[in-house]
Amino acid sequence: AEEAVLKAEEEKKAREEVEAEATKKVTEVVQKESEEDLASEEEEGVARKATEEAAQMAEKTAVQAEDKAAKEVRRLRSELGQDACIVCILGGTKFQDDESEELVK
């Protein structure tokens, strides 16, 4: 009977050791996943901030370009007068049709 009690105690101790080891491994895995999630959230935050800053810079640049274009329009209107016929040519650096060139001269 004494042997049976000792054997039961040994088995119980072995089970507790296995459970403790399993608990330790699960805790390590959960902690590692938690750290990875935190790192991922930090990376997303950095990326979001960089995107917001880039959008702000693009908006500022667009406003500056609009201001520059508006100033140039005001300058041309003051030089040519309000009643002048102004033709805006977009895109090319040469005329594709000789008649078009004559229209803007």
Short mmCIF file of C-alpha atoms in Angstrom, two decimals:
data_model
loop_
_atom_site.label_atom_id
_atom_site.label_comp_id
_atom_site.label_asym_id
_atom_site.label_seq_id
_atom_site.Cartn_x
_atom_site.Cartn_y
_atom_site.Cartn_z
CA ALA A 1 0.00 0.00 0.00
CA GLU A 2 2.91 2.28 0.82
CA GLU A 3 4.37 1.65 -2.63
CA ALA A 4 1.06 2.57 -4.25
CA VAL A 5 0.94 5.85 -2.30
CA LEU A 6 4.54 6.68 -3.30
CA LYS A 7 3.81 5.81 -6.92
CA ALA A 8 0.66 7.98 -6.88
CA GLU A 9 2.62 10.88 -5.39
CA GLU A 10 5.36 10.49 -8.03
CA GLU A 11 2.76 10.44 -10.80
CA LYS A 12 1.08 13.50 -9.32
CA LYS A 13 4.42 15.31 -9.10
CA ALA A 14 5.27 14.35 -12.69
CA ARG A 15 1.84 15.62 -13.88
CA GLU A 16 2.35 18.90 -12.01
CA GLU A 17 5.79 19.33 -13.61
CA VAL A 18 4.35 18.68 -17.07
CA GLU A 19 1.49 21.11 -16.40
CA ALA A 20 3.92 23.74 -15.11
CA GLU A 21 6.12 23.33 -18.19
CA ALA A 22 3.08 23.54 -20.50
CA THR A 23 1.84 26.64 -18.68
CA LYS A 24 5.28 28.22 -19.01
CA LYS A 25 5.38 27.51 -22.77
CA VAL A 26 1.86 28.86 -23.30
CA THR A 27 2.75 31.99 -21.34
CA GLU A 28 5.88 32.49 -23.46
CA VAL A 29 3.90 32.08 -26.70
CA VAL A 30 1.19 34.49 -25.55
CA GLN A 31 3.80 37.02 -24.43
CA LYS A 32 5.66 36.75 -27.75
CA GLU A 33 2.43 37.20 -29.72
CA SER A 34 1.53 40.18 -27.57
CA GLU A 35 4.94 41.76 -28.23
CA GLU A 36 4.57 41.12 -31.97
CA ASP A 37 1.09 42.67 -31.95
CA LEU A 38 2.45 45.71 -30.12
CA ALA A 39 5.32 46.04 -32.61
CA SER A 40 2.86 45.73 -35.48
CA GLU A 41 0.64 48.43 -33.98
CA GLU A 42 3.67 50.70 -33.55
CA GLU A 43 4.68 50.13 -37.19
CA GLU A 44 1.13 50.91 -38.32
CA GLY A 45 1.19 54.08 -36.24
CA VAL A 46 4.48 55.17 -37.79
CA ALA A 47 3.19 54.42 -41.28
CA ARG A 48 -0.07 56.28 -40.60
CA LYS A 49 1.84 59.31 -39.30
CA ALA A 50 4.15 59.30 -42.35
CA THR A 51 1.13 59.10 -44.66
CA GLU A 52 -0.55 62.01 -42.89
CA GLU A 53 2.63 64.09 -43.09
CA ALA A 54 3.01 63.29 -46.80
CA ALA A 55 -0.61 64.30 -47.43
CA GLN A 56 -0.07 67.57 -45.56
CA MET A 57 3.08 68.29 -47.57
CA ALA A 58 1.28 67.49 -50.84
CA GLU A 59 -1.58 69.79 -49.88
CA LYS A 60 0.84 72.58 -48.96
CA THR A 61 2.71 72.12 -52.26
CA ALA A 62 -0.58 72.20 -54.20
CA VAL A 63 -1.63 75.39 -52.43
CA GLN A 64 1.75 76.95 -53.21
CA ALA A 65 1.42 75.94 -56.88
CA GLU A 66 -2.09 77.42 -57.00
CA ASP A 67 -0.80 80.62 -55.41
CA LYS A 68 2.02 80.79 -57.95
CA ALA A 69 -0.39 80.19 -60.84
CA ALA A 70 -2.83 82.79 -59.47
CA LYS A 71 -0.02 85.35 -59.16
CA GLU A 72 1.06 84.67 -62.73
CA VAL A 73 -2.54 85.08 -63.97
CA ARG A 74 -2.84 88.42 -62.11
CA ARG A 75 0.49 89.55 -63.59
CA LEU A 76 -0.55 88.66 -67.14
CA ARG A 77 -3.96 90.31 -66.75
CA SER A 78 -2.35 93.49 -65.44
CA GLU A 79 0.13 93.55 -68.34
CA LEU A 80 -2.35 92.63 -71.07
CA GLY A 81 -5.47 94.23 -69.61
CA GLN A 82 -8.74 92.68 -68.51
CA ASP A 83 -10.24 92.74 -72.03
CA ALA A 84 -7.36 90.84 -73.66
CA CYS A 85 -8.08 87.52 -75.26
CA ILE A 86 -5.99 84.93 -73.44
CA VAL A 87 -5.48 81.46 -74.88
CA CYS A 88 -4.15 78.74 -72.62
CA ILE A 89 -2.31 75.95 -74.39
CA LEU A 90 -1.88 72.81 -72.34
CA GLY A 91 0.30 69.82 -72.95
CA GLY A 92 2.53 70.21 -75.97
CA THR A 93 5.56 72.27 -76.86
CA LYS A 94 4.73 72.44 -80.56
CA PHE A 95 1.66 72.85 -82.71
CA GLN A 96 0.26 69.79 -84.45
CA ASP A 97 -1.62 71.86 -86.99
CA ASP A 98 -0.31 75.02 -88.71
CA GLU A 99 -3.77 76.60 -88.40
CA SER A 100 -3.64 76.27 -84.62
CA GLU A 101 -0.42 78.25 -84.51
CA GLU A 102 -1.99 81.03 -86.56
CA LEU A 103 -4.93 81.21 -84.14
CA VAL A 104 -2.74 82.09 -81.18
CA LYS A 105 -0.49 84.62 -82.90
#
